[in-house]
Amino acid sequence: MLVGRARERSAIAALLSRARLGTSGVLVVVGEAGIGKSTLLAHARMEASPDTLVLAASGAVPERDLPFAGLAQLLRPLLDQVDTLPPVQSEALAQALALRPGSPGEGGTGERFAISAATLGLISRAAENQPLLLLVDDLHHLDRPSADAILFTARRLLTDAVAVLVATRPDAGVDDLVADLDQLAVSGLSEDECGALVEDGALSRAQVARLHQVSGGNPLAVLEMARVPDALAQDLGAVPVPRLIERAFVALLDPLSGPARTTLTVAALAGDVDLATLGRASAAVGGSLADLDEAQRRGVAVVDADRVAFDHPLMRASIVQATDPALRRRIHRALADALPAGDLDRRALHLSAATIGPDPEAATVLDEAATSAARRRAYAVAAGWGERAAHASDDPVERARRLVLAGEHAWLGGLADRALEIFGEAAAGAPSEQARRRAQALRGVVSARCGSLVEARDLLLETTGEVASDDPDTAVLLLAEAVYACVYLCDAPAVRTAVARLDALRERAQHPRSRVLGDLAAGIGRVMVGEGDAGADRIRRAVEASETDALVEDPRWRAWMLLGPMWLRESGDTRALMDAVVIDARERAAAGTLPFLLFHAARDDAATDRWTSAEASYREAIALARESGQRTDEAISRAGLVWLLARRGREDAMRAEAEEAERQCVRSRLNFGKAWLRFAWGDLASGLGRYEEAVERYRGQQALVRHLGIDDADLSPAPELVDSLVRVGDLDAARAEAEAFERLAEAKGQPWSRARAHRALAIAGIDAEERYAAALAEHAHSPDTYERARTQLAYGAFLRRGRRRAEAREQLRAALDTFDRLTAAPWAEQASAELAATGERVQRRATGAEQPLTPQELQVARLLGGGRTTREAAAALFLSPKTVEYHLRHVYIKLGISSRAELAERLSEDAELR
């Protein structure tokens, strides 16, 4: 019976109503044990329309370490449709749920997302036929891979007829997983509602008041304590409510005989096993199934045809808690022995719980379970099994091996912090120098993506120094990771150290992949520290060699293919390569590799005329990085997004993102991101005409970069600073900055930096006419339309001031057109004002006449316009087909078209959409 809860019922009714109308919604019900979360989910089930398909899963402590146990519960009614999914997703989900034999995958953080994508696909397909209600109770007790897949799906449902209701306790280890979802906090009942809940005449008004006082209105505590009203006379003021509930449940066990209580404990520890297994285990510890009759008569449990169910999930926990630890271990051992031979996961669970200290048998079974879980992509579970296997090992070598493997699985499962702890333990207890090096190297790699860049730098440089003599190929791969960690740190001395080591190993590396990565990393490092020509040559050599596909087939290194063209910042085939690599990752459902890829795709787009695409990639990278625990990629992607928003003049949105980006960059010591953020603040102030603030911001960014010892012209704000200094009347300082930057740009030797140097000198009044012409010539070799437009704006203003109005208009029109296309509003306003000052009547694009597509709409338009079906586009973007169709309708309206043929034609003609 649902008493009170008007607010909660209203929220649930609204959720169900929206789903019936085709709008998805997610609600996380949060409250302490016994507060009524399960009752609210049951109420939602009753209130759902008759044509609604209800999918339900409930977490339970005995099932928490069973791979995809929760997901199997939830998707059971839909499993006959698994083969309708794209092959990659279908195979991944079928293996995860043990519907067909699995085999080890290619490795990489993306594998587990294939299962999440399959879950989304299966649910969205089912919702095409009827509304769905997803009920997930006790999320905190669900196995982690299931929780990840369910929440991944919940976040991506938009226009599907699906309502998702999730229940969990606060501070139960899943707060971060649901922090971005709508939440409904459930509190205790009022005193009157408590009275209504137990209204049977057995309690007086004073007893009801006392019951409300000690229970805090917790419904389960109220009901269970009302069964033993004499307990209300005791001093219960300091007893927590969960403990009160446990006491009440345990009191129900007191009348049971010893064998009945033992058998009930076996059932509580066993989880969802059949009665035959339960009977064998009970007999081994002095009980029998017949003893359960007593428990049924007391209302503690229900025995159906083949299972034992408890009156409430907390009853199971209370029974276990009240059992002597030694007896619990005996029961776990009995259950392990009673299970069928093929039930590896449960056998591992019970052997683990039955073991104290080293146990070779348990270690072997746990190791096998870890291998099985990893094969099914249940990496978080595999990490747990592997760690337990290590602790049960009596052989130091096996212990070290199992710990390292557990750390790798934790990383792949999105548990980066746990992975770092495990690698640290493995290194500390390694029985050999080789084992210690491997643990330290992996700890360094994970730190680079998910933890401390400082720790990553130190570990990677230390380890490569040790392994270089024995294994030069591995040393090169680790040094490549070290270079990028040092680049993100803006640590010039460490970059030079890593590059010197790469140079020393260049001729010793044997594998083509190692040689390509070595050249690429060494080239990037040289560019970063100001050795532009040498670095560019090294990068070009690596890019040419990578065309042999030495990197393509290995998902761990595929993303590195993009870095060479990115660092050269030259016109060419970068976009085609970028698109091909990203599409390949999408087709493999490798969402875990996408944050790194999408960040670099966004960075490339932001240096061309594809700013909306850049924003889409930045935002998708942020979301996927957050879900996969890749903190470095999330932080740098946020910094990139902030810079883009600043140039577009979206001050409010930029400030909201900048606060979180700064926090993340400081946490990770991501100095590269911090430099971008300071650049962004300067660009925002400059674009909005706040030049004194811009000078201060640019000076701060410049001081940071100089302090770090970085001589890369691309990270210098000198050209922008020169412009702002001239605007505030400090011409001498402007000229000094321009001349110093010219030397830096010449050292780098790339068109992009040389163009900015020429512009800075021209703005500072040094050979202006000649320098503007030189800048535009250099811009022709770089795809950065924004930088070209900045030069055209400055040149046009220079010509206007020289009363050369016709020439000025040509430059200013081109600048205005570019800024309008980029929706760089502040700069478009400046160009418009300059053009008006030449006497021309400015024709701007009418607001709303050609509405720019949102980032998500642009992604959908490109995929569908490129020939993909709705389902293919949905799978690639990790969306539902309904959501893709929703965005497509908006694309049609904004572009004034009505068919995919027209969309394809528009994409081929319009550079803004390509």
XYZ file of N, CA, C and O in Angstrom, residues 3 78 98 212 219 255 405 412 461 482 496 513 564 572 624 645 709 735 773:
76
model
N 1.218 4.919 0.881
C 0.634 5.944 1.743
C 1.369 7.255 1.501
O 2.606 7.301 1.478
N 13.548 -9.176 -24.414
C 13.934 -8.678 -25.733
C 15.032 -9.503 -26.394
O 15.469 -9.171 -27.497
N 26.120 -14.331 -22.453
C 26.376 -15.768 -22.574
C 25.341 -16.457 -23.453
O 24.999 -17.617 -23.241
N 7.098 6.981 14.960
C 7.543 7.994 14.010
C 8.842 8.629 14.469
O 9.755 8.881 13.673
N 9.269 3.969 6.214
C 8.129 3.052 6.159
C 8.459 1.622 6.565
O 7.687 0.979 7.279
N 12.458 -17.298 16.776
C 11.680 -18.526 17.036
C 12.080 -19.716 16.168
O 11.608 -20.834 16.405
N 47.120 -7.894 -14.516
C 45.972 -8.133 -15.387
C 44.711 -7.512 -14.798
O 43.886 -6.933 -15.526
N 40.195 -0.821 -18.388
C 39.261 -1.020 -19.487
C 37.814 -0.903 -19.027
O 36.933 -0.570 -19.813
N 59.061 7.881 -18.020
C 60.479 8.147 -18.260
C 61.364 7.188 -17.461
O 62.390 6.701 -17.960
N 54.979 9.116 -23.213
C 55.627 10.097 -22.343
C 55.680 11.465 -23.006
O 55.464 12.492 -22.348
N 62.404 17.304 -23.999
C 63.739 17.147 -24.586
C 64.370 15.817 -24.167
O 65.032 15.151 -24.975
N 55.525 -0.195 -36.528
C 54.712 0.689 -35.688
C 55.591 1.500 -34.743
O 55.389 2.692 -34.555
N 50.112 13.764 -36.692
C 51.068 14.383 -37.595
C 50.481 15.562 -38.358
O 50.970 16.705 -38.248
N 45.804 20.126 -46.730
C 46.061 18.788 -47.263
C 44.889 17.878 -47.028
O 43.742 18.318 -46.987
N 31.728 11.280 -23.610
C 32.270 9.924 -23.630
C 33.464 9.784 -22.697
O 33.642 8.745 -22.054
N 34.024 28.724 -27.857
C 32.902 29.556 -27.428
C 33.336 31.004 -27.241
O 32.571 31.936 -27.520
N 58.624 27.263 -20.117
C 59.746 27.058 -21.036
C 59.329 26.560 -22.402
O 60.118 25.917 -23.099
N 55.302 46.731 -30.929
C 56.373 46.430 -31.882
C 57.361 45.418 -31.314
O 57.832 44.519 -32.023
N 50.340 41.595 -47.185
C 50.363 40.763 -48.395
C 51.044 39.429 -48.116
O 50.590 38.365 -48.567
